[in-house]
Short mmCIF file of C-alpha atoms and ligand atoms in Angstrom, two decimals:
data_model
loop_
_atom_site.label_atom_id
_atom_site.label_comp_id
_atom_site.label_asym_id
_atom_site.label_seq_id
_atom_site.Cartn_x
_atom_site.Cartn_y
_atom_site.Cartn_z
CA MET C 1 55.22 131.93 255.38
CA VAL C 2 53.74 135.02 257.04
CA VAL C 3 53.19 134.76 260.82
CA LEU C 4 51.50 137.27 263.15
CA GLY C 5 52.97 137.10 266.66
CA ILE C 6 51.19 138.49 269.71
CA ASP C 7 52.54 139.26 273.17
CA PRO C 8 49.19 139.40 275.00
CA GLY C 9 48.56 142.15 277.50
CA ILE C 10 45.74 144.49 278.48
CA THR C 11 47.74 147.72 278.91
CA HIS C 12 50.38 146.83 276.28
CA LEU C 13 49.81 144.26 273.57
CA GLY C 14 52.76 143.58 271.27
CA LEU C 15 51.95 142.73 267.66
CA GLY C 16 54.57 141.74 265.10
CA VAL C 17 54.35 140.35 261.57
CA VAL C 18 57.21 138.45 259.94
CA GLU C 19 57.71 136.75 256.60
CA VAL C 20 59.80 133.62 256.98
CA GLU C 21 61.76 131.91 254.22
CA PRO C 22 60.40 128.43 253.72
CA LYS C 23 63.73 126.57 253.69
CA GLY C 24 67.33 126.64 254.90
CA THR C 25 68.45 128.31 258.11
CA LEU C 26 65.75 130.45 259.67
CA LYS C 27 65.71 133.80 257.86
CA ALA C 28 62.87 136.26 258.08
CA ARG C 29 61.79 139.79 257.23
CA LEU C 30 60.01 142.20 259.55
CA LEU C 31 56.80 143.33 257.84
CA HIS C 32 55.13 145.20 260.68
CA GLY C 33 55.38 145.93 264.38
CA GLU C 34 53.22 147.87 266.81
CA VAL C 35 52.17 147.99 270.44
CA VAL C 36 48.48 148.49 271.21
CA ARG C 37 48.12 150.55 274.38
CA THR C 38 45.02 150.90 276.53
CA SER C 39 44.40 152.61 279.85
CA HIS C 40 42.53 151.42 282.94
CA LYS C 41 40.69 154.74 282.76
CA GLU C 42 38.87 153.60 279.60
CA PRO C 43 35.71 151.44 279.77
CA ALA C 44 36.64 147.76 279.43
CA GLN C 45 34.77 147.33 276.17
CA GLU C 46 36.73 150.18 274.56
CA ARG C 47 40.05 148.67 275.61
CA VAL C 48 39.18 145.22 274.34
CA GLY C 49 37.33 146.58 271.31
CA ARG C 50 40.41 148.50 270.21
CA ILE C 51 42.65 145.45 270.60
CA HIS C 52 40.20 143.45 268.49
CA ALA C 53 40.10 146.15 265.81
CA ARG C 54 43.90 146.43 265.57
CA VAL C 55 44.44 142.68 265.34
CA LYS C 56 41.67 142.44 262.75
CA GLU C 57 43.34 145.20 260.72
CA ALA C 58 46.71 143.43 260.80
CA LEU C 59 45.11 140.13 259.75
CA ALA C 60 43.34 141.83 256.82
CA ARG C 61 46.47 143.69 255.74
CA PHE C 62 49.08 140.91 255.94
CA HIS C 63 47.04 137.71 255.53
CA PRO C 64 49.25 135.64 257.85
CA GLU C 65 48.80 131.90 257.63
CA ALA C 66 49.13 131.58 261.38
CA LEU C 67 48.77 133.64 264.53
CA ALA C 68 51.05 132.74 267.44
CA VAL C 69 50.77 133.86 271.06
CA GLU C 70 52.93 133.41 274.10
CA GLU C 71 51.45 131.00 276.60
CA GLN C 72 50.87 132.78 279.85
CA TYR C 73 51.79 131.58 283.29
CA PHE C 74 50.56 133.51 286.29
CA TYR C 75 51.52 133.16 289.89
CA ARG C 76 49.26 134.67 292.52
CA GLN C 77 47.98 137.23 290.02
CA ASN C 78 44.44 136.14 289.24
CA GLU C 79 43.29 139.66 288.52
CA LEU C 80 46.05 140.10 285.96
CA ALA C 81 45.41 136.68 284.43
CA TYR C 82 41.77 137.59 284.03
CA LYS C 83 42.45 140.87 282.25
CA VAL C 84 45.16 139.47 280.00
CA GLY C 85 42.51 136.87 279.18
CA TRP C 86 40.20 139.66 277.97
CA ALA C 87 42.89 140.76 275.53
CA LEU C 88 43.44 137.25 274.28
CA GLY C 89 39.68 136.82 273.88
CA ALA C 90 39.68 139.78 271.49
CA VAL C 91 42.62 138.28 269.58
CA LEU C 92 40.82 134.94 269.30
CA VAL C 93 37.64 136.58 267.99
CA ALA C 94 39.67 138.33 265.27
CA ALA C 95 41.49 135.11 264.35
CA PHE C 96 38.23 133.18 264.21
CA GLU C 97 36.60 135.79 261.98
CA ALA C 98 39.60 135.75 259.62
CA GLY C 99 39.83 131.94 259.64
CA VAL C 100 43.45 132.03 260.86
CA PRO C 101 44.65 129.20 263.15
CA VAL C 102 46.13 130.15 266.53
CA TYR C 103 49.22 128.57 268.10
CA ALA C 104 50.79 129.04 271.52
CA TYR C 105 54.31 128.53 272.89
CA GLY C 106 55.69 128.86 276.39
CA PRO C 107 58.74 130.93 277.35
CA MET C 108 60.96 127.83 277.49
CA GLN C 109 59.95 126.86 273.97
CA VAL C 110 60.75 130.34 272.68
CA LYS C 111 64.21 130.21 274.25
CA GLN C 112 64.78 126.67 273.00
CA ALA C 113 63.72 127.55 269.44
CA LEU C 114 65.60 130.84 269.12
CA ALA C 115 68.65 130.50 271.37
CA GLY C 116 69.03 126.72 271.30
CA HIS C 117 68.64 126.19 275.05
CA GLY C 118 65.75 126.70 277.46
CA HIS C 119 67.63 128.86 279.94
CA ALA C 120 68.69 131.67 277.61
CA GLY C 121 68.26 135.25 278.91
CA LYS C 122 66.06 137.96 277.40
CA GLU C 123 69.09 139.60 275.76
CA GLU C 124 70.21 136.40 274.08
CA VAL C 125 66.74 135.88 272.62
CA ALA C 126 66.57 139.52 271.47
CA LEU C 127 69.96 139.13 269.77
CA MET C 128 68.72 136.08 267.86
CA VAL C 129 65.51 137.84 266.81
CA ARG C 130 67.60 140.73 265.52
CA GLY C 131 69.91 138.38 263.63
CA ILE C 132 67.12 136.31 262.06
CA LEU C 133 65.33 139.46 260.90
CA GLY C 134 68.58 141.13 259.75
CA LEU C 135 67.90 144.26 261.80
CA LYS C 136 70.56 146.80 262.78
CA GLU C 137 69.15 147.09 266.28
CA ALA C 138 67.10 144.88 268.55
CA PRO C 139 63.36 145.60 268.15
CA LYS C 140 61.84 147.81 270.84
CA PRO C 141 59.85 148.10 273.04
CA SER C 142 60.06 144.71 274.80
CA HIS C 143 56.40 143.89 274.01
CA LEU C 144 57.15 144.11 270.29
CA ALA C 145 60.36 142.09 270.71
CA ASP C 146 58.35 139.39 272.50
CA ALA C 147 55.71 139.36 269.75
CA LEU C 148 58.38 138.89 267.08
CA ALA C 149 60.09 136.14 269.11
CA ILE C 150 56.77 134.29 269.28
CA ALA C 151 56.14 134.66 265.55
CA LEU C 152 59.60 133.29 264.77
CA THR C 153 59.18 130.46 267.28
CA HIS C 154 56.03 129.38 265.49
CA ALA C 155 57.84 129.51 262.15
CA PHE C 156 60.49 127.21 263.63
CA TYR C 157 57.95 124.69 264.88
CA ALA C 158 55.81 124.91 261.74
CA ARG C 159 58.78 124.10 259.50
CA LEU C 160 59.22 120.91 261.55
CA GLY C 161 55.49 120.15 261.19
CA ALA C 162 55.22 120.52 264.96
CA GLY C 163 53.06 123.64 265.45
CA LYS C 164 51.24 123.74 268.81
CA PRO C 165 47.57 124.78 268.34
CA LEU C 166 46.01 126.69 271.22
CA MET M 1 14.64 148.74 280.32
CA VAL M 2 16.11 145.68 278.59
CA VAL M 3 19.25 144.21 280.20
CA LEU M 4 21.47 141.38 278.94
CA GLY M 5 23.05 139.48 281.82
CA ILE M 6 26.10 137.26 281.40
CA ASP M 7 27.53 134.63 283.73
CA PRO M 8 31.00 134.41 282.16
CA GLY M 9 32.58 131.03 281.61
CA ILE M 10 34.59 129.24 278.94
CA THR M 11 32.85 125.83 279.02
CA HIS M 12 29.43 127.23 280.05
CA LEU M 13 28.46 130.85 279.53
CA GLY M 14 25.02 131.84 280.86
CA LEU M 15 23.15 134.49 278.86
CA GLY M 16 19.81 135.93 279.95
CA VAL M 17 17.74 138.87 278.70
CA VAL M 18 15.13 140.59 280.86
CA GLU M 19 12.80 143.51 280.36
CA VAL M 20 12.41 145.48 283.58
CA GLU M 21 9.52 147.78 284.45
CA PRO M 22 10.85 151.30 284.91
CA LYS M 23 9.07 152.10 288.17
CA GLY M 24 7.56 150.62 291.34
CA THR M 25 8.75 147.37 292.94
CA LEU M 26 11.16 145.47 290.74
CA LYS M 27 9.11 143.51 288.19
CA ALA M 28 10.58 142.00 285.07
CA ARG M 29 9.86 139.68 282.16
CA LEU M 30 12.16 136.95 280.86
CA LEU M 31 12.77 137.59 277.16
CA HIS M 32 15.48 135.02 276.47
CA GLY M 33 17.81 132.56 278.14
CA GLU M 34 20.54 130.26 276.87
CA VAL M 35 23.82 128.65 277.87
CA VAL M 36 26.66 128.73 275.35
CA ARG M 37 28.69 125.53 275.68
CA THR M 38 32.19 124.93 274.34
CA SER M 39 34.60 122.03 274.73
CA HIS M 40 38.32 121.98 275.50
CA LYS M 41 38.62 119.68 272.47
CA GLU M 42 37.79 122.60 270.15
CA PRO M 43 40.47 125.07 268.99
CA ALA M 44 40.48 128.13 271.27
CA GLN M 45 39.44 130.52 268.51
CA GLU M 46 36.34 128.41 267.74
CA ARG M 47 35.29 128.41 271.40
CA VAL M 48 35.74 132.14 271.79
CA GLY M 49 34.45 132.90 268.28
CA ARG M 50 31.20 131.08 269.05
CA ILE M 51 30.73 132.94 272.33
CA HIS M 52 31.26 136.22 270.47
CA ALA M 53 28.77 135.27 267.76
CA ARG M 54 26.06 134.26 270.23
CA VAL M 55 26.40 137.41 272.33
CA LYS M 56 26.40 139.51 269.16
CA GLU M 57 23.23 137.76 268.02
CA ALA M 58 21.47 138.43 271.35
CA LEU M 59 22.53 142.10 271.25
CA ALA M 60 21.17 142.49 267.71
CA ARG M 61 17.92 140.69 268.52
CA PHE M 62 17.01 142.34 271.84
CA HIS M 63 18.78 145.72 271.72
CA PRO M 64 19.48 145.84 275.47
CA GLU M 65 20.49 149.20 276.84
CA ALA M 66 23.04 147.59 279.11
CA LEU M 67 25.07 144.41 279.42
CA ALA M 68 25.89 143.23 282.95
CA VAL M 69 28.42 140.60 284.00
CA GLU M 70 29.30 139.01 287.29
CA GLU M 71 32.62 140.20 288.64
CA GLN M 72 34.94 137.27 288.98
CA TYR M 73 37.08 136.39 291.94
CA PHE M 74 39.60 133.61 291.62
CA TYR M 75 41.63 131.92 294.26
CA ARG M 76 44.66 129.92 293.18
CA GLN M 77 43.10 129.28 289.79
CA ASN M 78 45.11 131.37 287.38
CA GLU M 79 44.51 129.01 284.49
CA LEU M 80 40.76 129.26 284.99
CA ALA M 81 40.89 133.04 285.45
CA TYR M 82 42.77 133.32 282.16
CA LYS M 83 40.28 131.24 280.19
CA VAL M 84 37.21 132.89 281.71
CA GLY M 85 38.97 136.09 280.64
CA TRP M 86 38.96 134.87 277.02
CA ALA M 87 35.19 134.48 277.22
CA LEU M 88 34.74 137.92 278.69
CA GLY M 89 37.01 139.35 275.98
CA ALA M 90 34.61 138.01 273.36
CA VAL M 91 31.66 139.50 275.27
CA LEU M 92 33.40 142.88 275.44
CA VAL M 93 34.15 142.88 271.70
CA ALA M 94 30.47 142.23 270.96
CA ALA M 95 29.36 144.98 273.38
CA PHE M 96 31.83 147.44 271.89
CA GLU M 97 30.68 146.68 268.35
CA ALA M 98 27.04 147.15 269.35
CA GLY M 99 27.78 150.30 271.38
CA VAL M 100 26.28 148.80 274.54
CA PRO M 101 27.81 149.80 277.92
CA VAL M 102 29.04 147.02 280.20
CA TYR M 103 28.52 146.88 283.99
CA ALA M 104 29.83 144.46 286.60
CA TYR M 105 28.63 143.40 290.05
CA GLY M 106 30.17 141.13 292.64
CA PRO M 107 28.38 138.18 294.29
CA MET M 108 27.73 140.21 297.47
CA GLN M 109 26.09 142.96 295.44
CA VAL M 110 23.84 140.46 293.69
CA LYS M 111 22.72 139.01 297.04
CA GLN M 112 22.25 142.47 298.52
CA ALA M 113 20.19 143.68 295.57
CA LEU M 114 17.97 140.62 295.16
CA ALA M 115 17.66 139.11 298.64
CA GLY M 116 18.23 142.25 300.70
CA HIS M 117 21.30 140.98 302.55
CA GLY M 118 24.81 140.06 301.45
CA HIS M 119 24.85 136.59 302.98
CA ALA M 120 21.85 135.10 301.20
CA GLY M 121 22.25 131.56 299.82
CA LYS M 122 22.01 130.49 296.17
CA GLU M 123 18.46 129.20 296.74
CA GLU M 124 17.24 132.44 298.26
CA VAL M 125 18.59 134.41 295.27
CA ALA M 126 17.05 131.92 292.82
CA LEU M 127 13.71 132.26 294.58
CA MET M 128 13.83 136.05 294.23
CA VAL M 129 14.77 135.84 290.54
CA ARG M 130 11.82 133.52 290.00
CA GLY M 131 9.49 135.89 291.86
CA ILE M 132 10.64 139.05 290.08
CA LEU M 133 10.28 137.35 286.68
CA GLY M 134 6.94 135.75 287.63
CA LEU M 135 8.14 132.27 286.64
CA LYS M 136 6.54 129.04 287.82
CA GLU M 137 9.90 127.43 288.42
CA ALA M 138 13.38 128.69 289.15
CA PRO M 139 15.37 129.17 285.92
CA LYS M 140 17.80 126.35 285.09
CA PRO M 141 20.63 125.52 284.63
CA SER M 142 22.52 127.47 287.31
CA HIS M 143 24.54 129.42 284.71
CA LEU M 144 21.33 130.84 283.26
CA ALA M 145 19.98 131.58 286.76
CA ASP M 146 23.24 133.45 287.49
CA ALA M 147 22.98 135.44 284.26
CA LEU M 148 19.41 136.49 285.06
CA ALA M 149 20.37 137.45 288.62
CA ILE M 150 23.11 139.70 287.23
CA ALA M 151 20.76 141.33 284.73
CA LEU M 152 18.22 142.06 287.50
CA THR M 153 20.96 143.33 289.81
CA HIS M 154 21.98 145.85 287.17
CA ALA M 155 18.37 146.93 286.76
CA PHE M 156 18.20 147.53 290.51
CA TYR M 157 21.35 149.65 290.53
CA ALA M 158 20.44 151.49 287.32
CA ARG M 159 17.07 152.53 288.72
CA LEU M 160 18.98 154.13 291.61
CA GLY M 161 21.33 155.83 289.13
CA ALA M 162 24.15 153.76 290.63
CA GLY M 163 25.21 151.41 287.82
CA LYS M 164 28.79 150.12 288.11
CA PRO M 165 30.63 150.35 284.75
CA LEU M 166 33.29 147.71 284.13
MG1 MG P 1 28.07 129.88 286.55
#
């Protein structure tokens, strides 16, 4: 199963693609990773248009059967929530056009799925992502690591028939 | 000058197209108005995909030279801000693909431009929109009225060479 994971953001959007073995303990292969960067100096439609184009390209190249995003929680940051929403809007347009279903998981669910308990730290999750993908080093930058963690979390849920559609 | 105005929303997105006379007092003609509706029961990518498709269709049909949206302010409603952001993301993708610049105006600017003072009520603005467009009745529903007000506000600013890019 190929899963495209997205860590949504307007200045930095993490995008990772993994191929997960269908059975046994969770084992996966890293197919692709990138971070889409945009600047507040660019017109909004160029920022969001580029995010859309890059996600579309990854969908066309890897044909994932699912796209998974991290659920966002914002506290007193409406402006940020709004602009991260723009980025996710572009992701959703690309998924819709490609006919790929979208799933979402919260931070607690990522920690639960990958580290086995909901209060794991960032490092513990990164270590598990590295182990599952068989990488020599933890994936960097953090936006890419988060995107891969989300992709693997979906794989975990999907294998249990418990994917969470957005 | 043809302007596409958008009142962004995830359950109701107002979309209005006006053709504005280039000179003299602000006079305009209503070319098109619709409200795109989506339900929280639909998958997110279908909601956002439909908004994208409808905006794209309006851009292709009317070839506006600008797209104008209402700037959003949210208070303690991060969840809402995020989802309205999805809708605007879809709008921005469509604008980018069509090569149409996007502008944004706040509620005070709309009132200032259309009613002449920043503390005008909804009814006063609606009355001005109706007058400028030469309509027998005020446009309904409110999301369409808001979209038309935004389109006319941009026309006002653009004629002064003072458009506000998003
Ligand atoms: Mg409205």
